Amino acid sequence: MSSNNTQDQAKKAADDVAHSGKADQAKGHAKETAGSVRAKVGSFIGDEEMEAKGRMQQAEGKGDRLKGEIKEKIEDVKDHVKAGVDAVKETFEEARKK
């Protein structure tokens, strides 16, 4: 295996992880938490702008988290469909051999 091919595979794997549903969920959860803290601090000190920005950050985090959950569900469905297709192919091959 060439060095370039190995590097390309490593880059693809890293890219897949960075754009995975789990990564989006983690990023979203962190953003939600930070936004919640920011909003609470803003509320506590009477800074309405800080509170509003915190709520907005919290909402963005929720969106990222939900996007990650959707990606995970899509991957699950793709895995199930692939398994079904493989089972049908196997059944077809067995029937063809008879």
PDB file of C-alpha atoms in Angstrom:
ATOM      1  CA  MET A   1       0.000   0.000   0.000  1.00  0.00           C
ATOM      2  CA  SER A   2       1.453   3.353  -0.951  1.00  0.00           C
ATOM      3  CA  SER A   3       2.098   6.167   1.469  1.00  0.00           C
ATOM      4  CA  ASN A   4      -0.294   8.454  -0.428  1.00  0.00           C
ATOM      5  CA  ASN A   5      -3.068   5.878  -0.314  1.00  0.00           C
ATOM      6  CA  THR A   6      -2.576   5.395   3.416  1.00  0.00           C
ATOM      7  CA  GLN A   7      -2.634   9.143   3.973  1.00  0.00           C
ATOM      8  CA  ASP A   8      -5.793   9.476   1.892  1.00  0.00           C
ATOM      9  CA  GLN A   9      -7.467   6.724   3.898  1.00  0.00           C
ATOM     10  CA  ALA A  10      -6.417   8.359   7.169  1.00  0.00           C
ATOM     11  CA  LYS A  11      -7.755  11.730   6.007  1.00  0.00           C
ATOM     12  CA  LYS A  12     -11.047  10.147   4.955  1.00  0.00           C
ATOM     13  CA  ALA A  13     -11.378   8.358   8.299  1.00  0.00           C
ATOM     14  CA  ALA A  14     -10.655  11.561  10.213  1.00  0.00           C
ATOM     15  CA  ASP A  15     -13.144  13.455   8.053  1.00  0.00           C
ATOM     16  CA  ASP A  16     -15.796  10.776   8.627  1.00  0.00           C
ATOM     17  CA  VAL A  17     -15.322  11.018  12.393  1.00  0.00           C
ATOM     18  CA  ALA A  18     -15.358  14.821  12.360  1.00  0.00           C
ATOM     19  CA  HIS A  19     -18.620  14.842  10.425  1.00  0.00           C
ATOM     20  CA  SER A  20     -20.251  11.928  12.174  1.00  0.00           C
ATOM     21  CA  GLY A  21     -23.502  12.075  14.038  1.00  0.00           C
ATOM     22  CA  LYS A  22     -21.721  11.462  17.339  1.00  0.00           C
ATOM     23  CA  ALA A  23     -19.398  14.436  16.731  1.00  0.00           C
ATOM     24  CA  ASP A  24     -22.365  16.690  15.940  1.00  0.00           C
ATOM     25  CA  GLN A  25     -24.159  15.478  19.044  1.00  0.00           C
ATOM     26  CA  ALA A  26     -21.139  16.189  21.241  1.00  0.00           C
ATOM     27  CA  LYS A  27     -20.577  19.610  19.690  1.00  0.00           C
ATOM     28  CA  GLY A  28     -24.259  20.430  20.061  1.00  0.00           C
ATOM     29  CA  HIS A  29     -24.378  19.309  23.676  1.00  0.00           C
ATOM     30  CA  ALA A  30     -21.330  21.457  24.507  1.00  0.00           C
ATOM     31  CA  LYS A  31     -22.859  24.451  22.756  1.00  0.00           C
ATOM     32  CA  GLU A  32     -26.175  23.921  24.553  1.00  0.00           C
ATOM     33  CA  THR A  33     -24.451  23.761  27.914  1.00  0.00           C
ATOM     34  CA  ALA A  34     -22.319  26.841  27.251  1.00  0.00           C
ATOM     35  CA  GLY A  35     -25.385  28.740  26.054  1.00  0.00           C
ATOM     36  CA  SER A  36     -27.353  27.752  29.122  1.00  0.00           C
ATOM     37  CA  VAL A  37     -24.575  28.938  31.424  1.00  0.00           C
ATOM     38  CA  ARG A  38     -24.221  32.179  29.457  1.00  0.00           C
ATOM     39  CA  ALA A  39     -27.965  32.813  29.634  1.00  0.00           C
ATOM     40  CA  LYS A  40     -28.061  32.145  33.378  1.00  0.00           C
ATOM     41  CA  VAL A  41     -25.103  34.438  34.027  1.00  0.00           C
ATOM     42  CA  GLY A  42     -26.725  37.128  31.894  1.00  0.00           C
ATOM     43  CA  SER A  43     -29.968  36.750  33.809  1.00  0.00           C
ATOM     44  CA  PHE A  44     -28.162  36.786  37.152  1.00  0.00           C
ATOM     45  CA  ILE A  45     -26.248  39.993  36.415  1.00  0.00           C
ATOM     46  CA  GLY A  46     -29.163  41.636  34.603  1.00  0.00           C
ATOM     47  CA  ASP A  47     -27.492  41.678  31.174  1.00  0.00           C
ATOM     48  CA  GLU A  48     -30.384  41.020  28.796  1.00  0.00           C
ATOM     49  CA  GLU A  49     -28.149  40.938  25.731  1.00  0.00           C
ATOM     50  CA  MET A  50     -25.898  38.289  27.269  1.00  0.00           C
ATOM     51  CA  GLU A  51     -28.947  36.295  28.300  1.00  0.00           C
ATOM     52  CA  ALA A  52     -30.396  36.494  24.778  1.00  0.00           C
ATOM     53  CA  LYS A  53     -27.100  35.474  23.183  1.00  0.00           C
ATOM     54  CA  GLY A  54     -26.915  32.550  25.581  1.00  0.00           C
ATOM     55  CA  ARG A  55     -30.408  31.416  24.643  1.00  0.00           C
ATOM     56  CA  MET A  56     -29.485  31.694  20.967  1.00  0.00           C
ATOM     57  CA  GLN A  57     -26.308  29.670  21.530  1.00  0.00           C
ATOM     58  CA  GLN A  58     -28.363  27.100  23.409  1.00  0.00           C
ATOM     59  CA  ALA A  59     -30.805  26.833  20.484  1.00  0.00           C
ATOM     60  CA  GLU A  60     -27.946  26.448  17.985  1.00  0.00           C
ATOM     61  CA  GLY A  61     -26.518  23.667  20.133  1.00  0.00           C
ATOM     62  CA  LYS A  62     -29.856  21.903  20.212  1.00  0.00           C
ATOM     63  CA  GLY A  63     -29.972  22.121  16.415  1.00  0.00           C
ATOM     64  CA  ASP A  64     -26.484  20.634  16.112  1.00  0.00           C
ATOM     65  CA  ARG A  65     -27.356  17.879  18.570  1.00  0.00           C
ATOM     66  CA  LEU A  66     -30.552  17.012  16.695  1.00  0.00           C
ATOM     67  CA  LYS A  67     -28.673  17.038  13.389  1.00  0.00           C
ATOM     68  CA  GLY A  68     -26.277  14.511  14.889  1.00  0.00           C
ATOM     69  CA  GLU A  69     -29.138  12.334  16.077  1.00  0.00           C
ATOM     70  CA  ILE A  70     -30.665  12.408  12.592  1.00  0.00           C
ATOM     71  CA  LYS A  71     -27.320  11.440  11.037  1.00  0.00           C
ATOM     72  CA  GLU A  72     -27.098   8.502  13.439  1.00  0.00           C
ATOM     73  CA  LYS A  73     -30.617   7.350  12.517  1.00  0.00           C
ATOM     74  CA  ILE A  74     -29.790   7.605   8.804  1.00  0.00           C
ATOM     75  CA  GLU A  75     -26.658   5.510   9.325  1.00  0.00           C
ATOM     76  CA  ASP A  76     -28.730   2.916  11.205  1.00  0.00           C
ATOM     77  CA  VAL A  77     -31.254   2.754   8.362  1.00  0.00           C
ATOM     78  CA  LYS A  78     -28.459   2.452   5.779  1.00  0.00           C
ATOM     79  CA  ASP A  79     -26.952  -0.423   7.756  1.00  0.00           C
ATOM     80  CA  HIS A  80     -30.324  -2.193   7.960  1.00  0.00           C
ATOM     81  CA  VAL A  81     -30.994  -1.712   4.246  1.00  0.00           C
ATOM     82  CA  LYS A  82     -27.514  -3.016   3.365  1.00  0.00           C
ATOM     83  CA  ALA A  83     -28.065  -6.064   5.578  1.00  0.00           C
ATOM     84  CA  GLY A  84     -31.435  -6.668   3.897  1.00  0.00           C
ATOM     85  CA  VAL A  85     -29.952  -6.354   0.421  1.00  0.00           C
ATOM     86  CA  ASP A  86     -27.139  -8.734   1.359  1.00  0.00           C
ATOM     87  CA  ALA A  87     -29.677 -11.251   2.696  1.00  0.00           C
ATOM     88  CA  VAL A  88     -31.727 -11.029  -0.500  1.00  0.00           C
ATOM     89  CA  LYS A  89     -28.593 -11.489  -2.625  1.00  0.00           C
ATOM     90  CA  GLU A  90     -27.608 -14.530  -0.591  1.00  0.00           C
ATOM     91  CA  THR A  91     -31.090 -16.033  -0.903  1.00  0.00           C
ATOM     92  CA  PHE A  92     -31.102 -15.332  -4.639  1.00  0.00           C
ATOM     93  CA  GLU A  93     -27.682 -16.973  -5.079  1.00  0.00           C
ATOM     94  CA  GLU A  94     -28.783 -20.042  -3.123  1.00  0.00           C
ATOM     95  CA  ALA A  95     -31.970 -20.345  -5.173  1.00  0.00           C
ATOM     96  CA  ARG A  96     -30.007 -19.945  -8.415  1.00  0.00           C
ATOM     97  CA  LYS A  97     -27.632 -22.778  -7.438  1.00  0.00           C
ATOM     98  CA  LYS A  98     -30.541 -25.222  -7.038  1.00  0.00           C
TER      99      LYS A  98
END
